[in-house]
GROMACS .gro file of C-alpha atoms in nm:
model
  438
    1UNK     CA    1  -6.543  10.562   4.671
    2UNK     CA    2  -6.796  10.733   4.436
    3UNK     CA    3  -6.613  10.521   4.155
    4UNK     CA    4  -6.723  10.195   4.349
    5UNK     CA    5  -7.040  10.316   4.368
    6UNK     CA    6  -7.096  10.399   3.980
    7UNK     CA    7  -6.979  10.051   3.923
    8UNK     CA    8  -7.205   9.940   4.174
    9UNK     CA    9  -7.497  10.114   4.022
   10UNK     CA   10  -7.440  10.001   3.694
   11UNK     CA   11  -7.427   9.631   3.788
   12UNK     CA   12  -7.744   9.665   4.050
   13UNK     CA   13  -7.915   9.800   3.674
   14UNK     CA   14  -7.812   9.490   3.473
   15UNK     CA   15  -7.917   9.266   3.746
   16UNK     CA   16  -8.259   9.410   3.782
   17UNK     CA   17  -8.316   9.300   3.416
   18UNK     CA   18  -8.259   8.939   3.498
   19UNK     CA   19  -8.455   8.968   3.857
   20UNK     CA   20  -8.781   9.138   3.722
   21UNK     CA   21  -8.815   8.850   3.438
   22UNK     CA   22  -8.865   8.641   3.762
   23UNK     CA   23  -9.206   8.550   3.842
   24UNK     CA   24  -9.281   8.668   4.200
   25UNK     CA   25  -9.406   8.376   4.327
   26UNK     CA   26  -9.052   8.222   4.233
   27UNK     CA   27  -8.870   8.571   4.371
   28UNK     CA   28  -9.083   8.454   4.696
   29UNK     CA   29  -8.902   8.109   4.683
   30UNK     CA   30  -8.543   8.268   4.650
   31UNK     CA   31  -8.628   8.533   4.922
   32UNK     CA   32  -8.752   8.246   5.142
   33UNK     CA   33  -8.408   8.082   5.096
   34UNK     CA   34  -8.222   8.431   5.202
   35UNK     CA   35  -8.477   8.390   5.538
   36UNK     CA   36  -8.347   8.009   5.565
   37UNK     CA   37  -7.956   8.135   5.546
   38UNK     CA   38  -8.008   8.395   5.821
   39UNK     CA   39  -8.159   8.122   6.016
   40UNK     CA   40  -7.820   7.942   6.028
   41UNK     CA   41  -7.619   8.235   6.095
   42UNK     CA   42  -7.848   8.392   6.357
   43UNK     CA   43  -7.639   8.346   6.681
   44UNK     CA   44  -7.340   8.503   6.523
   45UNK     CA   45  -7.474   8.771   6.331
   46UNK     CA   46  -7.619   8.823   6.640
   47UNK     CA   47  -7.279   8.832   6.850
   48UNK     CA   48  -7.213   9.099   6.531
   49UNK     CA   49  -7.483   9.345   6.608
   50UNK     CA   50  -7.388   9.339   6.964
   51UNK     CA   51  -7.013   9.382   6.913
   52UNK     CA   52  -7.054   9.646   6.611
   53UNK     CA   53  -7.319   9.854   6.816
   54UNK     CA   54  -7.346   9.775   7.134
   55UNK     CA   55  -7.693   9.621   7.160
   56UNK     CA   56  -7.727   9.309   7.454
   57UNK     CA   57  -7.744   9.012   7.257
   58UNK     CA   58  -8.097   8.891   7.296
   59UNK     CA   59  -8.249   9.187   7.128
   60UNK     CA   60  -7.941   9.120   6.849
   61UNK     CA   61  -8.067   8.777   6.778
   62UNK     CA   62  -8.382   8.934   6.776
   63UNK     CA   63  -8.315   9.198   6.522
   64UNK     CA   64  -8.221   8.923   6.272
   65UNK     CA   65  -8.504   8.769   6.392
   66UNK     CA   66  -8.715   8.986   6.245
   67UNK     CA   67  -8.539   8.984   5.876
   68UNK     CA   68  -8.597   8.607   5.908
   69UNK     CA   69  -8.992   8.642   5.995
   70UNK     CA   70  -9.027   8.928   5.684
   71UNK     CA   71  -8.903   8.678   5.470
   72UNK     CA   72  -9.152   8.427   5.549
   73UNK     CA   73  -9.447   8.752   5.520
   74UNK     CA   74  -9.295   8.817   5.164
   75UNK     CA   75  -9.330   8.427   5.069
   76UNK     CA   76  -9.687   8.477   5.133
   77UNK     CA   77  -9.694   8.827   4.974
   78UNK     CA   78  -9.488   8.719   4.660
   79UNK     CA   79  -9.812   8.519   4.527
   80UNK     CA   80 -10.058   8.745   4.625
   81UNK     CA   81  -9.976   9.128   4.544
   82UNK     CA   82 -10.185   9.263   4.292
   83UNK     CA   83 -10.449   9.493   4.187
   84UNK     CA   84 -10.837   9.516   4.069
   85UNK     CA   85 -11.042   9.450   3.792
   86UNK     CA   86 -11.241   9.730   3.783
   87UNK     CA   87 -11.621   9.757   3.624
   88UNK     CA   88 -11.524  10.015   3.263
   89UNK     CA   89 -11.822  10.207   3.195
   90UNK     CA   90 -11.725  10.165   2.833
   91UNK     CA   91 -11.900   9.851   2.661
   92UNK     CA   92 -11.625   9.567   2.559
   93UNK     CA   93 -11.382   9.705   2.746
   94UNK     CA   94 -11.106   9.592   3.050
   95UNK     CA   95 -11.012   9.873   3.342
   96UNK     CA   96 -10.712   9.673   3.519
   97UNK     CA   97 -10.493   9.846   3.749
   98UNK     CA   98 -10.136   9.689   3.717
   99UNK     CA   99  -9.842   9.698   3.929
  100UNK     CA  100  -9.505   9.704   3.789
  101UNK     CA  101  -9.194   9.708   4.006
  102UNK     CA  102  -9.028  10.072   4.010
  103UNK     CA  103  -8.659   9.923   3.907
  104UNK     CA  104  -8.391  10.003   4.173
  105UNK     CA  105  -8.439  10.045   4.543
  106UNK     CA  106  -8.162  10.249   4.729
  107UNK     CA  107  -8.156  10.162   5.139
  108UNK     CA  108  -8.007  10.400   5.359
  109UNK     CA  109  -8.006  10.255   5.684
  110UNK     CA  110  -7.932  10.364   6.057
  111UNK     CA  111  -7.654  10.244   6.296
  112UNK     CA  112  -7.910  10.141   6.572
  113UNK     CA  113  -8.095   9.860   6.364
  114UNK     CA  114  -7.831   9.738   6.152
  115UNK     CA  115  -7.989   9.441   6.003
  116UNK     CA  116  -8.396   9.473   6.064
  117UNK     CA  117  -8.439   9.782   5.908
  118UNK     CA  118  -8.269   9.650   5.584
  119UNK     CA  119  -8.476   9.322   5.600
  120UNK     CA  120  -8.803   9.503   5.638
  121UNK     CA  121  -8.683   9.679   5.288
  122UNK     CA  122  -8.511   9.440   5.089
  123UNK     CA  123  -8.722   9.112   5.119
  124UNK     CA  124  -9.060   9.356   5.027
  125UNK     CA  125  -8.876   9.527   4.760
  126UNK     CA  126  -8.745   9.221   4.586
  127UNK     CA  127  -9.039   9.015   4.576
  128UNK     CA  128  -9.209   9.309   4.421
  129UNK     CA  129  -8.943   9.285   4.167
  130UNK     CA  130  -8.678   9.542   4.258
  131UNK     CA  131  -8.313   9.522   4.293
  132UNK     CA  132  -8.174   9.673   4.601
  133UNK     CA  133  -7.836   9.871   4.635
  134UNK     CA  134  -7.797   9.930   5.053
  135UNK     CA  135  -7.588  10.185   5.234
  136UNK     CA  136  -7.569  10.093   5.617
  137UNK     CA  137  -7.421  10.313   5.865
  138UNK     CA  138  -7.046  10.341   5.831
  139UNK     CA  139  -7.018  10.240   6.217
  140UNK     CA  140  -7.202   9.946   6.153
  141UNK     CA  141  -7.006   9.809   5.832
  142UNK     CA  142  -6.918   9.503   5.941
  143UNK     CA  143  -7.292   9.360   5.973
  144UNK     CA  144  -7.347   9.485   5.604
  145UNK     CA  145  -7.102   9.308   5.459
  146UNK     CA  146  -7.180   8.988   5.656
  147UNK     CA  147  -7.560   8.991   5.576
  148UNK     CA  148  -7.471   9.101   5.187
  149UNK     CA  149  -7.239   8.764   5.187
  150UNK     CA  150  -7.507   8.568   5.305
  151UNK     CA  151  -7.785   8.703   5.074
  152UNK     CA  152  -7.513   8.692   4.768
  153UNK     CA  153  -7.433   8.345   4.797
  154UNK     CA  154  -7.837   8.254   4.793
  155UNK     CA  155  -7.902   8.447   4.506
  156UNK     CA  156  -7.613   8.273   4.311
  157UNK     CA  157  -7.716   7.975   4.408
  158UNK     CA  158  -8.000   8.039   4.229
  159UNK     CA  159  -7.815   8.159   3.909
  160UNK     CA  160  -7.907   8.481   3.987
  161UNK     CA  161  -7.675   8.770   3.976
  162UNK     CA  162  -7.554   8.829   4.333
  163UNK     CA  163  -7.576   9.199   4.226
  164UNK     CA  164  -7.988   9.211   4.274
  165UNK     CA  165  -7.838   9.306   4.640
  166UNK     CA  166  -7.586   9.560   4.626
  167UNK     CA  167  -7.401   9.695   4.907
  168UNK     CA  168  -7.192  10.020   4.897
  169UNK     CA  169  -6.981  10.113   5.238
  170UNK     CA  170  -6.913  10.483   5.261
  171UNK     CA  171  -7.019  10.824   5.433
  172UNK     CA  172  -7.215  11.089   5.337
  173UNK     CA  173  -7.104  11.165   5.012
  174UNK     CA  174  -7.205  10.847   4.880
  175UNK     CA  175  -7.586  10.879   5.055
  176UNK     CA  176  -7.587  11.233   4.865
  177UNK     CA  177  -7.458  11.058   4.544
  178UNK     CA  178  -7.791  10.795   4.601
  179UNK     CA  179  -8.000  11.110   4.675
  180UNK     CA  180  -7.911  11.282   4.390
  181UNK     CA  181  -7.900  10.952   4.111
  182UNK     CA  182  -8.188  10.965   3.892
  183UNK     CA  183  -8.116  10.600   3.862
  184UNK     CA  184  -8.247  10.552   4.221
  185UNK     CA  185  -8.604  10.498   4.141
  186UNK     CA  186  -8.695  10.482   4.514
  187UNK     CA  187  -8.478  10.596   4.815
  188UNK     CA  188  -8.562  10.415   5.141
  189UNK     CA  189  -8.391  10.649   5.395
  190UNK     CA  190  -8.382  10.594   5.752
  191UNK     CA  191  -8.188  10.857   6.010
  192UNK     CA  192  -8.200  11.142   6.220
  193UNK     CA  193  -8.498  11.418   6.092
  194UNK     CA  194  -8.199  11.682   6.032
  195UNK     CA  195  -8.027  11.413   5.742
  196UNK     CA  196  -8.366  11.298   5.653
  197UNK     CA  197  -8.473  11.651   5.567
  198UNK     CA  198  -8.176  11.729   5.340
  199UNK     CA  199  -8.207  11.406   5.157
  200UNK     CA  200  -8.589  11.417   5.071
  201UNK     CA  201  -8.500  11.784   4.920
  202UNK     CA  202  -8.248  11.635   4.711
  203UNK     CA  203  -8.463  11.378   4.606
  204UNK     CA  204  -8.731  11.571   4.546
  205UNK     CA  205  -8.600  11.819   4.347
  206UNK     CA  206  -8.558  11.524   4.090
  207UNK     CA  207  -8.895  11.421   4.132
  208UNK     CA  208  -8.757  11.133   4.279
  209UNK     CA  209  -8.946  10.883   4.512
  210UNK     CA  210  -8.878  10.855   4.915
  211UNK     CA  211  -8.926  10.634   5.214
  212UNK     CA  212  -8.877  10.821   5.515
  213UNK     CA  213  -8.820  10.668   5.847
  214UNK     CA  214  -8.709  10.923   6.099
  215UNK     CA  215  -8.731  11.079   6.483
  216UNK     CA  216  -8.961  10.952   6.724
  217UNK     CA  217  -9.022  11.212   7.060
  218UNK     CA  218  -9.296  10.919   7.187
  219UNK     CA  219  -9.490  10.949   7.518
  220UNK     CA  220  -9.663  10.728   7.681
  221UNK     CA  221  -9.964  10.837   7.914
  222UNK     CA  222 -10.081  10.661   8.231
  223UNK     CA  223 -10.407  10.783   8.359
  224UNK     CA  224 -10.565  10.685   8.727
  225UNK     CA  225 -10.707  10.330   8.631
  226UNK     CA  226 -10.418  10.215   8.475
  227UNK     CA  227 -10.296   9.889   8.581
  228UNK     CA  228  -9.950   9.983   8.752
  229UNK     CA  229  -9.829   9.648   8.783
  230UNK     CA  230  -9.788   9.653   8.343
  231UNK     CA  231  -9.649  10.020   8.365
  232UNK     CA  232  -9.351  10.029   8.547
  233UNK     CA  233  -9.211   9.703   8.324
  234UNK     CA  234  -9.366   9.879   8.035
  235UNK     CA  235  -9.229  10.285   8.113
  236UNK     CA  236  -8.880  10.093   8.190
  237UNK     CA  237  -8.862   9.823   7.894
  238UNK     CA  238  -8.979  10.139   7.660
  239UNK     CA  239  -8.751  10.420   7.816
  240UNK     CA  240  -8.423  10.193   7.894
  241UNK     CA  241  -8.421   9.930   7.595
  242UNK     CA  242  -8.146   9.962   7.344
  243UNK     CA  243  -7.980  10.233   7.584
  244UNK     CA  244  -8.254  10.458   7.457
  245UNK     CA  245  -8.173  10.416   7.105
  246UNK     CA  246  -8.485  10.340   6.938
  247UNK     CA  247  -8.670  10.596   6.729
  248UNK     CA  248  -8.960  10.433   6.953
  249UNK     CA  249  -8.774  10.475   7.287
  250UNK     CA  250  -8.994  10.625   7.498
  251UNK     CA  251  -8.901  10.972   7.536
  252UNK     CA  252  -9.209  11.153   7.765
  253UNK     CA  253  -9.409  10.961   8.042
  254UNK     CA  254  -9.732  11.187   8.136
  255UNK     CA  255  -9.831  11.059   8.493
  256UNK     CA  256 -10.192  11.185   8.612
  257UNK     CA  257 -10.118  11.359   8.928
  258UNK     CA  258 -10.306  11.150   9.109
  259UNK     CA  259 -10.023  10.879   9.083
  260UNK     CA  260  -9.700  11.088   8.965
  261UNK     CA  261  -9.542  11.043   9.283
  262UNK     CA  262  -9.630  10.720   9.325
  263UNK     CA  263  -9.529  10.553   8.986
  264UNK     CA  264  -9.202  10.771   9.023
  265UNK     CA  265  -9.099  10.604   9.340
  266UNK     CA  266  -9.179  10.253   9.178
  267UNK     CA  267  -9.017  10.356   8.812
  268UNK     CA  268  -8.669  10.483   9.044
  269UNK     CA  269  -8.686  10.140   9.225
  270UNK     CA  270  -8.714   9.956   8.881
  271UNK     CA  271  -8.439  10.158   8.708
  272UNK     CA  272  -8.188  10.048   9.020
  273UNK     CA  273  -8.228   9.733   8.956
  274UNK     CA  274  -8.189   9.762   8.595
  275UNK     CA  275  -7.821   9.530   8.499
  276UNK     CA  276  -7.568   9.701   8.300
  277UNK     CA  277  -7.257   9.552   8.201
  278UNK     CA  278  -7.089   9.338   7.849
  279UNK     CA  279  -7.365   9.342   7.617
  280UNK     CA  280  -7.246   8.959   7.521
  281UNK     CA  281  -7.326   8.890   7.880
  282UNK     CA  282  -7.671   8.683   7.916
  283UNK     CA  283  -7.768   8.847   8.250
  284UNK     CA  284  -7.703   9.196   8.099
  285UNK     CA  285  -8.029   9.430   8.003
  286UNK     CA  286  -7.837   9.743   7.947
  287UNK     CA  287  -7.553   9.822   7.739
  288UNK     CA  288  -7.343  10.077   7.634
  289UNK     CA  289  -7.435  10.413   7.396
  290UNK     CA  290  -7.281  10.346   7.002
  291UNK     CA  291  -7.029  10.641   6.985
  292UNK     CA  292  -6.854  10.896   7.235
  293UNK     CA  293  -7.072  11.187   7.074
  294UNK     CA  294  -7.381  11.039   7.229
  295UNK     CA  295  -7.227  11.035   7.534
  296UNK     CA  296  -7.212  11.412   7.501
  297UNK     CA  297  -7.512  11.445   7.344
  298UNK     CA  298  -7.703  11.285   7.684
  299UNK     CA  299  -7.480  11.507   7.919
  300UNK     CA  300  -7.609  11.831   7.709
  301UNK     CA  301  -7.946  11.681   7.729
  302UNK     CA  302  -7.911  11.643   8.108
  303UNK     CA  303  -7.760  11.998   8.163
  304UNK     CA  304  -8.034  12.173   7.960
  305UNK     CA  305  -8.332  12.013   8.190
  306UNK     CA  306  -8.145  12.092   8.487
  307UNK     CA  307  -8.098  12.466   8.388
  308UNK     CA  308  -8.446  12.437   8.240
  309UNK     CA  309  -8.629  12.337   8.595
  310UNK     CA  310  -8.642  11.974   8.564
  311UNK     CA  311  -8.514  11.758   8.864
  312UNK     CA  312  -8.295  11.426   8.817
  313UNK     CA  313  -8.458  11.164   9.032
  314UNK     CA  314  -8.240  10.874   8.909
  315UNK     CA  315  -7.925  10.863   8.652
  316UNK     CA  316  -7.803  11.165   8.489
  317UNK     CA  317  -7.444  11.064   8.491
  318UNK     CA  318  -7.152  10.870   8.294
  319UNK     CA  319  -7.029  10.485   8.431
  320UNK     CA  320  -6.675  10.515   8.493
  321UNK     CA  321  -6.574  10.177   8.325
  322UNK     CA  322  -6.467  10.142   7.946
  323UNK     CA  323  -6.728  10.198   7.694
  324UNK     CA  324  -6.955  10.451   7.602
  325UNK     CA  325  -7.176  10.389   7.947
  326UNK     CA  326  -7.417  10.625   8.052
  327UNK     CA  327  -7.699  10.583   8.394
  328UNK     CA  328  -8.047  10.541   8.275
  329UNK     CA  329  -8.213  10.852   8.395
  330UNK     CA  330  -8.527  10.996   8.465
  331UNK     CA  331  -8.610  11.376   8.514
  332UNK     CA  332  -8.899  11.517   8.671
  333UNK     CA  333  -9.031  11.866   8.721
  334UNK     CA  334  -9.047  12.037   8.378
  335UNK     CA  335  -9.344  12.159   8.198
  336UNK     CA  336  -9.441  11.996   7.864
  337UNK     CA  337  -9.338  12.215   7.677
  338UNK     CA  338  -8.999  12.297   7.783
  339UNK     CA  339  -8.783  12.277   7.497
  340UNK     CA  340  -8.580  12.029   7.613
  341UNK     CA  341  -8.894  11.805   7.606
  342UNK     CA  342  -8.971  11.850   7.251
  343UNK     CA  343  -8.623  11.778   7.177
  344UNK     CA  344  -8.495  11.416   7.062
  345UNK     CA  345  -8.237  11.282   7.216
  346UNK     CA  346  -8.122  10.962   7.138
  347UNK     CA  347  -8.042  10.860   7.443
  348UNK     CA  348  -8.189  10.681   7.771
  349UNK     CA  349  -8.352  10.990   7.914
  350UNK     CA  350  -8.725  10.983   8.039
  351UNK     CA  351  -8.922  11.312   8.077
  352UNK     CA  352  -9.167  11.229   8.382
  353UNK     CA  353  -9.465  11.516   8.363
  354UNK     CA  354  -9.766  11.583   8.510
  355UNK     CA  355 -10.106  11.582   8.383
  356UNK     CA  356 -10.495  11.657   8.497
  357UNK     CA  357 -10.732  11.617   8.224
  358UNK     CA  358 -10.783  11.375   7.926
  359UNK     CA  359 -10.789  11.664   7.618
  360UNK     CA  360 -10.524  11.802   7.754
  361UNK     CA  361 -10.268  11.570   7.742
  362UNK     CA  362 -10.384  11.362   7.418
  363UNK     CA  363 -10.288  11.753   7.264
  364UNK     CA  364  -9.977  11.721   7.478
  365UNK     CA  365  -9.856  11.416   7.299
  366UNK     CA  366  -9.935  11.563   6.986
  367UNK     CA  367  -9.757  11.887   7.026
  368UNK     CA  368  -9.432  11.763   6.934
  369UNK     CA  369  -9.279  11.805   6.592
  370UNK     CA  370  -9.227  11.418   6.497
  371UNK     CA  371  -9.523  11.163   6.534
  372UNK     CA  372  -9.405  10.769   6.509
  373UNK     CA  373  -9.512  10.588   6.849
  374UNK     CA  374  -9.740  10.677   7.138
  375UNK     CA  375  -9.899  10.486   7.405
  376UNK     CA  376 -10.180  10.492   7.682
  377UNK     CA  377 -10.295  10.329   7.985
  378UNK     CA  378 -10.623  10.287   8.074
  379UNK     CA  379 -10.876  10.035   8.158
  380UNK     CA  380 -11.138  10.271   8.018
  381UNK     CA  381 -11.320  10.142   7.690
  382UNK     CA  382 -11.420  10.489   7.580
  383UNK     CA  383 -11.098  10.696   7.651
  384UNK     CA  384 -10.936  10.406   7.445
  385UNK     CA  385 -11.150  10.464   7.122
  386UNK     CA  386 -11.084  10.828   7.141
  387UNK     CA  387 -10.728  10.761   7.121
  388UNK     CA  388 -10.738  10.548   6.853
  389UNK     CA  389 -10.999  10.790   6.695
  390UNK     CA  390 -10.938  11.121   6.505
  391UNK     CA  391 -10.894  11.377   6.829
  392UNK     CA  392 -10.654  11.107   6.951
  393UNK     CA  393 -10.293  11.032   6.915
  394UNK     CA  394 -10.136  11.185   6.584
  395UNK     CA  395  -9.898  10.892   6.537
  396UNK     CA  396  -9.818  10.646   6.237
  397UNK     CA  397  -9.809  10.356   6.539
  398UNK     CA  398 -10.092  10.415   6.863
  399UNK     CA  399 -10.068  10.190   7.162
  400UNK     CA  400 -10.290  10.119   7.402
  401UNK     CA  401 -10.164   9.924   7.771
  402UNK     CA  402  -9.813   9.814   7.570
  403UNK     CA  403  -9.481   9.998   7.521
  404UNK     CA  404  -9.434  10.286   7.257
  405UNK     CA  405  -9.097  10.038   7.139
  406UNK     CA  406  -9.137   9.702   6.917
  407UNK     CA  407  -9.394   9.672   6.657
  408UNK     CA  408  -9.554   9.396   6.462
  409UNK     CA  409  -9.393   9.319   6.077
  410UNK     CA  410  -9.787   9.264   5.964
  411UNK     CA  411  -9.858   9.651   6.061
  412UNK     CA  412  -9.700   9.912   5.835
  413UNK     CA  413  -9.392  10.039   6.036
  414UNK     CA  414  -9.333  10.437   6.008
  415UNK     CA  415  -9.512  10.768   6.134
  416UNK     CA  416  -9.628  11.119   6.044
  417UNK     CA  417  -9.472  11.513   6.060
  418UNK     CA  418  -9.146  11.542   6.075
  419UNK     CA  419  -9.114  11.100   6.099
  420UNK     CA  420  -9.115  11.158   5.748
  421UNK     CA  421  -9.436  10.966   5.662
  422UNK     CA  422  -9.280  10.688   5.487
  423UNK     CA  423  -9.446  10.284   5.578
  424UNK     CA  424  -9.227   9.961   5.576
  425UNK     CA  425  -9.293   9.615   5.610
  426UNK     CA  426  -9.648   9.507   5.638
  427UNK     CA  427 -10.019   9.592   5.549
  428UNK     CA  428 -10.010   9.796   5.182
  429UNK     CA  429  -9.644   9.900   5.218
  430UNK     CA  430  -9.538   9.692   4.933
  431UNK     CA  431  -9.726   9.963   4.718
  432UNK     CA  432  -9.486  10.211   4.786
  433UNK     CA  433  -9.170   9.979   4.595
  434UNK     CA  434  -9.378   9.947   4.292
  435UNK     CA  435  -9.566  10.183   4.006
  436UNK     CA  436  -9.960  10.187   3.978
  437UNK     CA  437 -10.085  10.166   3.568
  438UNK     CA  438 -10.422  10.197   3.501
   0.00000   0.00000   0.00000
């Protein structure tokens, strides 16, 4: 209740004082522990994520996986954040830029990564000195509170207040309550572009500080030379992992028209081999959708490209067996822009389209509101530099011969337009959970 969450506020407040008396270096130590006691629990927070959303449970083990290897990065990073000494042009004087923690962190996170996304957040924000007060998804409740017991018990271990990591369970009226607290010092928020939207205008009109992590519409882009044999894995992994459910999912494969028909026939023989079943099963790959509304949401999605000229190749319908099981499908036919296309759904539907020319599909993959992942193939040195260059892709994260989905915790994780711009984990994003002096 919103009474919970004042009390919860208040107490995240007190902690902070204790937690930002703490040198980093030791913050690193105590956040290295948290890592440690994730270790121990990862096959059964792992069985969690799978039951709770639906995930197979290799890539749920792997999810806590990665909270467990950003630990170890903020070990490293705890003893070595830190800004210049710069030359003052006055005589006898010091120029030092200083960073100073920003206070309290709020983390909003998303049903479909219910324990990374937190762990990217949480083990940066806290050895920069923050405390942390995390909303997860209300389908996903049950991993929060496991993961908050096991960080809890660290921290007061440590004779630190347990309270440094605060977790509040409710709906939208308590994210709105963290958007609107001028308490919340930063807001890490990561969700649909339509929620994210809403929130950064409430935050905003406090002059308050966001993280944004939202849609991804990613393409990937095989051209002629591409190696085929790393594509199909690649399109399928990217396209089918997670159900779909990714903000990197690959949404839009552009095929040069000199193999569309080709890679089609190989990407259709792929998907029918693809094994769906109990996502605790070892020999599954493919699992069920989170809720019954995305199971609507991917028959809408599959109507509209029908009506809108597109042809489905492969899927397109619902499993009858319990769960929220849908056929990974692929649809062929429409034009880039249809507006289907440049729609997100989160779901496992690939957009297979045609292409002829280099500049005009690099604009292609641009042309879509949100910008997080994108990915060639090409065996071609120069075509790869002018992707990665500035008339190339548009995105916070550019591939080149890999999949649009995973990414590395060194790299900063996040993406431009309407992704919201926001950076987690690696590289300089620790800047954005503390203040610059000067």
């Amino acid at each position: 209740s919103l009474e919970d969450y004042e009390e919860t506020v208040k107490k995240a407040k007190e902690a902070w004082k204790v937690w930002a008396d703490i040198p980093a270096p030791k913050r690193g130590e105590i956040v290295r522990q948290i890592g440690d006691a994730l270790r121990q629990k990862i096959k059964v927070l792992g069985s969690l994520v799978s039951l709770e959303m639906g995930k197979i449970f290799v890539e749920g083990v792997g999810e806590v996986q990665e909270y467990v290897d950003v630990c170890d990065y903020a070990v490293g990073l705890s003893r070595m954040i830190g800004g210049p000494i710069l030359p003052s042009e006055r005589p006898g004087h010091a120029l030092i830029e200083q960073w100073n923690p920003v206070g309290l962190v709020g983390i909003i996170t998303a049903f479909n990564f219910p324990v990374a996304v937190y762990g990217w957040n949480s083990a940066i924000a806290m050895i920069c000195g923050n405390a942390c007060i995390w909303k997860g998804a209300p389908t996903t409740s049950l991993i929060s509170v496991a993961v908050t017991k096991i960080i809890a018990k660290v921290l007061e271990d440590n004779k630190v207040p347990g309270a440094i990591c605060s977790l509040v369970c409710g709906g939208a009226d308590i994210g709105t309550a963290m958007a609107r607290d001028e308490r919340m010092d930063l807001l890490s928020f990561t969700g649909s572009t339509k929620v994210g939207k809403q929130v950064a205008l409430m935050v905003q009109e406090r002059f308050g500080r966001s993280l944004l992590e939202l849609g991804g519409n990613n393409a990937i882009i095989v051209f002629e030379d591409a190696d085929l044999n790393l594509v199909i894995p690649s399109a399928l992994f990217a396209a089918v992992g997670t159900a779909g459910q990714r903000c990197t999912t690959a949404r839009r494969l552009f095929l040069h028209e000199s193999i569309h028909d080709e890679v089609v026939t190989k990407l259709t023989k792929a998907y029918a081999q693809v094994r769906i079943g109990d996502p605790w099963d070892s020999d599954t790959l493919y699992g069920p959708l989170h809720t019954k509304e995305a199971v609507k949401m991917f028959l809408d999605a599959v109507e509209q490209a029908k009506q809108q000229g597109g042809s489905v190749v492969c899927g397109g319908k619902v499993i009858n067996r319990p769960g929220n099981y849908v056929e990974p499908t692929i649809v062929t036919g429409l034009p880039h822009n249809a507006p289907i296309v440049h729609t997100e759904t989160f779901a496992p539907i690939l957009y297979v389209l045609k292409f002829k020319e280099e500049e005009e599909v690099f604009a292609w993959n641009n042309e879509v509101k949100q910008g997080l992942s994108s990915s060639i193939f090409t065996k071609d040195l120069g075509r790869i530099f002018r992707w990665l260059g500035p008339k190339g892709s548009d995105c916070g994260i550019v591939n080149v011969n890999i999949p649009t989905s995973g990414a590395e915790i060194g790299g900063a994780f996040g993406g431009e337009k309407h992704t919201g711009g926001g950076r987690e984990s690696g590289s300089d994003s620790w800047k954005l959970y503390m203040r610059r002096s000067t």
